[in-house]
Amino acid sequence: MLLIQFKNENGGRQVGLLQDDVVTIIDGYDSTYALAQDAIRSKTGLAELVNAKLGAATASYAAIAAAGRLLAPLDHADEAHCYVTGTGLTHLGSAGARDAMHKKIGGDADSLSDSMKMFRLGVEGGKPANGTAGAQPEWFYKGDGSIVRAGGQPLGMPDFALDGGEEPEIAGLYVIGDDGQPYRVGYAIGNEFSDHVTERQNYLYLAHSKLRMCSVGPALLVGELPEHIDGTSRVLDASGKVRWEKAFVSGETNMSHTIANLEHHHFKYPLFKRPGDVHVHFFGTATLSFADGVTVAPGETFEVEAPAFGPALSNRLEIFPTEFAKVSTL
């Protein structure tokens, strides 16, 4: 089941069930958040609630997308109550990349870089037995709900950035219930978007490199994530021509951690279990145009596509001027 959020022709918010190009409107709800909270409070499965609330009205997905009316598939009315975070060094990549990576991490641990040590920890302990905690993954903070962009909206890169590169990933979308427990609403394809040149200068700049916009959607996949996900990441030039394209894989078959282990190490912190909050948590990738020497220019477009998630996620790169704040003494 795929859900989307969008604005109708009058500017009002709606939620709908996406099937091919047909969006069937869910009656009585103007947000996925409200739908999820009702499902939590009524102890009803989200898919069951959606099926019970489907109306007769429909809309065209193509028309919604063409008009720029898509919204991120889950958001919060108060952007400060949406955390955007992620984990890295979680994906094994293609068979060739896996073989090369295992050779890199197979030697003496003391000779490995910090990144390779972290990756090896995941390979060795990222998939624990059910009910037990495995190795801690790398974790990072990206921002709050104000940095999230929907499909069709531009991704803004600050003018001080050294790079703006895509990271095609799957994100888990969560709502914290009144009981303080996290509930996974579903999954979405995403572009985690980072400054890889800044990160490469020094790994301790990772935190800076992640403080960028990101995009999620267009659709939310309800239910469990397939074990294997096939996708394609592209960079389109200003004329719309593909100038870089590469397949990527995700899902637990292609990861060194289980989703449950990544969720455990995020939600073990009381800060992240505040009732009413929304979480967008990226699970990592092993495929980057930056790794192939590609520099994306303003006016070019990122496209991330995986059939399991419906329509492709497309965002044009833009640069915005920075307004540096001068601190005043009170």
mmCIF file of N, CA and C in Angstrom, residues 181-243:
data_model
loop_
_atom_site.group_PDB
_atom_site.id
_atom_site.type_symbol
_atom_site.label_atom_id
_atom_site.label_comp_id
_atom_site.label_asym_id
_atom_site.label_seq_id
_atom_site.Cartn_x
_atom_site.Cartn_y
_atom_site.Cartn_z
ATOM 1 N N GLN A 181 5.829 5.685 22.908
ATOM 2 C CA GLN A 181 6.434 4.614 22.133
ATOM 3 C C GLN A 181 6.497 5.001 20.655
ATOM 4 N N PRO A 182 7.575 4.650 19.968
ATOM 5 C CA PRO A 182 7.649 4.934 18.532
ATOM 6 C C PRO A 182 6.829 3.940 17.718
ATOM 7 N N TYR A 183 6.130 4.463 16.720
ATOM 8 C CA TYR A 183 5.354 3.632 15.795
ATOM 9 C C TYR A 183 5.831 3.940 14.384
ATOM 10 N N ARG A 184 6.223 2.903 13.665
ATOM 11 C CA ARG A 184 6.648 3.110 12.282
ATOM 12 C C ARG A 184 5.416 3.231 11.397
ATOM 13 N N VAL A 185 5.265 4.381 10.766
ATOM 14 C CA VAL A 185 4.143 4.601 9.861
ATOM 15 C C VAL A 185 4.417 3.905 8.534
ATOM 16 N N GLY A 186 5.672 3.901 8.120
ATOM 17 C CA GLY A 186 6.052 3.243 6.876
ATOM 18 C C GLY A 186 7.438 3.651 6.447
ATOM 19 N N TYR A 187 7.717 3.413 5.175
ATOM 20 C CA TYR A 187 9.025 3.715 4.592
ATOM 21 C C TYR A 187 8.833 4.578 3.350
ATOM 22 N N ALA A 188 9.870 5.325 3.005
ATOM 23 C CA ALA A 188 9.847 6.112 1.767
ATOM 24 C C ALA A 188 11.238 6.132 1.161
ATOM 25 N N ILE A 189 11.283 6.285 -0.153
ATOM 26 C CA ILE A 189 12.569 6.503 -0.804
ATOM 27 C C ILE A 189 12.985 7.936 -0.506
ATOM 28 N N GLY A 190 14.293 8.167 -0.410
ATOM 29 C CA GLY A 190 14.743 9.511 -0.077
ATOM 30 C C GLY A 190 16.070 9.853 -0.722
ATOM 31 N N ASN A 191 16.376 11.135 -0.717
ATOM 32 C CA ASN A 191 17.681 11.652 -1.125
ATOM 33 C C ASN A 191 18.237 12.376 0.089
ATOM 34 N N GLU A 192 19.216 11.733 0.743
ATOM 35 C CA GLU A 192 19.711 12.284 2.015
ATOM 36 C C GLU A 192 20.603 13.503 1.800
ATOM 37 N N PHE A 193 21.231 13.664 0.646
ATOM 38 C CA PHE A 193 21.882 14.896 0.176
ATOM 39 C C PHE A 193 22.886 15.456 1.179
ATOM 40 N N SER A 194 24.161 15.404 0.816
ATOM 41 C CA SER A 194 25.225 15.814 1.723
ATOM 42 C C SER A 194 26.327 16.552 0.981
ATOM 43 N N ASP A 195 27.251 17.119 1.755
ATOM 44 C CA ASP A 195 28.421 17.823 1.217
ATOM 45 C C ASP A 195 29.622 16.893 1.370
ATOM 46 N N HIS A 196 29.898 16.110 0.331
ATOM 47 C CA HIS A 196 30.930 15.087 0.432
ATOM 48 C C HIS A 196 32.337 15.650 0.407
ATOM 49 N N VAL A 197 32.536 16.801 -0.211
ATOM 50 C CA VAL A 197 33.865 17.411 -0.227
ATOM 51 C C VAL A 197 34.248 17.873 1.174
ATOM 52 N N THR A 198 33.301 18.498 1.874
ATOM 53 C CA THR A 198 33.557 18.913 3.257
ATOM 54 C C THR A 198 33.865 17.706 4.130
ATOM 55 N N GLU A 199 33.087 16.645 3.978
ATOM 56 C CA GLU A 199 33.317 15.432 4.774
ATOM 57 C C GLU A 199 34.690 14.832 4.482
ATOM 58 N N ARG A 200 35.098 14.856 3.224
ATOM 59 C CA ARG A 200 36.371 14.234 2.847
ATOM 60 C C ARG A 200 37.566 15.012 3.409
ATOM 61 N N GLN A 201 37.420 16.305 3.667
ATOM 62 C CA GLN A 201 38.516 17.080 4.241
ATOM 63 C C GLN A 201 38.970 16.492 5.578
ATOM 64 N N ASN A 202 37.987 16.089 6.367
ATOM 65 C CA ASN A 202 38.271 15.514 7.678
ATOM 66 C C ASN A 202 36.993 14.840 8.155
ATOM 67 N N TYR A 203 37.095 13.592 8.588
ATOM 68 C CA TYR A 203 35.889 12.870 8.974
ATOM 69 C C TYR A 203 35.147 13.545 10.128
ATOM 70 N N LEU A 204 35.867 14.359 10.913
ATOM 71 C CA LEU A 204 35.202 15.079 11.995
ATOM 72 C C LEU A 204 34.308 16.198 11.471
ATOM 73 N N TYR A 205 34.383 16.467 10.164
ATOM 74 C CA TYR A 205 33.465 17.419 9.534
ATOM 75 C C TYR A 205 32.164 16.752 9.084
ATOM 76 N N LEU A 206 32.012 15.471 9.379
ATOM 77 C CA LEU A 206 30.791 14.767 8.978
ATOM 78 C C LEU A 206 29.546 15.510 9.457
ATOM 79 N N ALA A 207 29.569 15.967 10.718
ATOM 80 C CA ALA A 207 28.391 16.630 11.273
ATOM 81 C C ALA A 207 28.026 17.866 10.452
ATOM 82 N N HIS A 208 29.043 18.648 10.044
ATOM 83 C CA HIS A 208 28.781 19.823 9.202
ATOM 84 C C HIS A 208 28.214 19.409 7.846
ATOM 85 N N SER A 209 28.781 18.352 7.272
ATOM 86 C CA SER A 209 28.401 17.952 5.920
ATOM 87 C C SER A 209 26.959 17.470 5.831
ATOM 88 N N LYS A 210 26.396 17.044 6.964
ATOM 89 C CA LYS A 210 25.040 16.508 6.979
ATOM 90 C C LYS A 210 23.975 17.586 7.210
ATOM 91 N N LEU A 211 24.380 18.773 7.623
ATOM 92 C CA LEU A 211 23.407 19.838 7.904
ATOM 93 C C LEU A 211 22.963 20.491 6.595
ATOM 94 N N ARG A 212 22.218 19.743 5.846
ATOM 95 C CA ARG A 212 21.728 20.150 4.531
ATOM 96 C C ARG A 212 20.266 19.727 4.397
ATOM 97 N N MET A 213 19.625 20.217 3.346
ATOM 98 C CA MET A 213 18.269 19.774 3.050
ATOM 99 C C MET A 213 18.279 18.302 2.648
ATOM 100 N N CYS A 214 17.101 17.722 2.573
ATOM 101 C CA CYS A 214 16.936 16.365 2.060
ATOM 102 C C CYS A 214 15.557 16.284 1.427
ATOM 103 N N SER A 215 15.300 15.223 0.705
ATOM 104 C CA SER A 215 13.959 15.032 0.131
ATOM 105 C C SER A 215 13.486 13.616 0.409
ATOM 106 N N VAL A 216 12.174 13.475 0.509
ATOM 107 C CA VAL A 216 11.557 12.191 0.846
ATOM 108 C C VAL A 216 10.274 12.039 0.042
ATOM 109 N N GLY A 217 10.024 10.823 -0.432
ATOM 110 C CA GLY A 217 8.747 10.553 -1.108
ATOM 111 C C GLY A 217 8.940 10.190 -2.584
ATOM 112 N N PRO A 218 7.916 10.375 -3.389
ATOM 113 C CA PRO A 218 6.623 10.963 -3.075
ATOM 114 C C PRO A 218 5.704 10.109 -2.190
ATOM 115 N N ALA A 219 5.888 8.778 -2.226
ATOM 116 C CA ALA A 219 4.920 7.913 -1.557
ATOM 117 C C ALA A 219 5.496 7.274 -0.309
ATOM 118 N N LEU A 220 4.599 6.906 0.590
ATOM 119 C CA LEU A 220 4.928 6.183 1.813
ATOM 120 C C LEU A 220 4.475 4.738 1.646
ATOM 121 N N LEU A 221 5.395 3.807 1.857
ATOM 122 C CA LEU A 221 5.090 2.382 1.763
ATOM 123 C C LEU A 221 4.641 1.886 3.123
ATOM 124 N N VAL A 222 3.402 1.447 3.223
ATOM 125 C CA VAL A 222 2.839 0.934 4.471
ATOM 126 C C VAL A 222 3.183 -0.554 4.595
ATOM 127 N N GLY A 223 3.556 -0.974 5.798
ATOM 128 C CA GLY A 223 3.869 -2.380 6.023
ATOM 129 C C GLY A 223 5.361 -2.607 6.149
ATOM 130 N N GLU A 224 5.771 -3.853 6.012
ATOM 131 C CA GLU A 224 7.176 -4.210 6.181
ATOM 132 C C GLU A 224 7.976 -3.921 4.918
ATOM 133 N N LEU A 225 9.250 -3.635 5.108
ATOM 134 C CA LEU A 225 10.146 -3.373 3.992
ATOM 135 C C LEU A 225 10.553 -4.688 3.338
ATOM 136 N N PRO A 226 10.483 -4.784 2.009
ATOM 137 C CA PRO A 226 10.978 -5.999 1.354
ATOM 138 C C PRO A 226 12.447 -6.248 1.698
ATOM 139 N N GLU A 227 12.837 -7.518 1.754
ATOM 140 C CA GLU A 227 14.215 -7.869 2.087
ATOM 141 C C GLU A 227 15.207 -7.318 1.071
ATOM 142 N N HIS A 228 14.778 -7.214 -0.180
ATOM 143 C CA HIS A 228 15.657 -6.722 -1.243
ATOM 144 C C HIS A 228 14.944 -5.615 -2.010
ATOM 145 N N ILE A 229 15.619 -4.500 -2.168
ATOM 146 C CA ILE A 229 15.093 -3.359 -2.918
ATOM 147 C C ILE A 229 16.051 -3.045 -4.054
ATOM 148 N N ASP A 230 15.533 -2.974 -5.271
ATOM 149 C CA ASP A 230 16.304 -2.516 -6.427
ATOM 150 C C ASP A 230 15.915 -1.079 -6.742
ATOM 151 N N GLY A 231 16.914 -0.261 -6.996
ATOM 152 C CA GLY A 231 16.629 1.119 -7.345
ATOM 153 C C GLY A 231 17.639 1.654 -8.340
ATOM 154 N N THR A 232 17.366 2.861 -8.826
ATOM 155 C CA THR A 232 18.262 3.543 -9.752
ATOM 156 C C THR A 232 18.390 4.991 -9.334
ATOM 157 N N SER A 233 19.628 5.488 -9.312
ATOM 158 C CA SER A 233 19.897 6.883 -8.997
ATOM 159 C C SER A 233 20.434 7.563 -10.247
ATOM 160 N N ARG A 234 19.943 8.761 -10.535
ATOM 161 C CA ARG A 234 20.346 9.472 -11.753
ATOM 162 C C ARG A 234 20.652 10.934 -11.444
ATOM 163 N N VAL A 235 21.501 11.507 -12.296
ATOM 164 C CA VAL A 235 21.697 12.950 -12.340
ATOM 165 C C VAL A 235 21.338 13.387 -13.751
ATOM 166 N N LEU A 236 20.404 14.320 -13.857
ATOM 167 C CA LEU A 236 19.968 14.843 -15.152
ATOM 168 C C LEU A 236 20.538 16.241 -15.332
ATOM 169 N N ASP A 237 21.035 16.545 -16.527
ATOM 170 C CA ASP A 237 21.561 17.887 -16.769
ATOM 171 C C ASP A 237 20.414 18.886 -16.908
ATOM 172 N N ALA A 238 20.743 20.138 -17.122
ATOM 173 C CA ALA A 238 19.729 21.200 -17.137
ATOM 174 C C ALA A 238 18.699 21.004 -18.247
ATOM 175 N N SER A 239 19.055 20.246 -19.286
ATOM 176 C CA SER A 239 18.114 19.987 -20.385
ATOM 177 C C SER A 239 17.268 18.749 -20.141
ATOM 178 N N GLY A 240 17.543 18.039 -19.033
ATOM 179 C CA GLY A 240 16.792 16.829 -18.711
ATOM 180 C C GLY A 240 17.427 15.552 -19.202
ATOM 181 N N LYS A 241 18.633 15.651 -19.791
ATOM 182 C CA LYS A 241 19.327 14.467 -20.292
ATOM 183 C C LYS A 241 20.098 13.787 -19.162
ATOM 184 N N VAL A 242 20.040 12.448 -19.120
ATOM 185 C CA VAL A 242 20.759 11.696 -18.094
ATOM 186 C C VAL A 242 22.260 11.791 -18.354
ATOM 187 N N ARG A 243 23.021 12.287 -17.374
ATOM 188 C CA ARG A 243 24.473 12.328 -17.531
ATOM 189 C C ARG A 243 25.195 11.402 -16.559
#
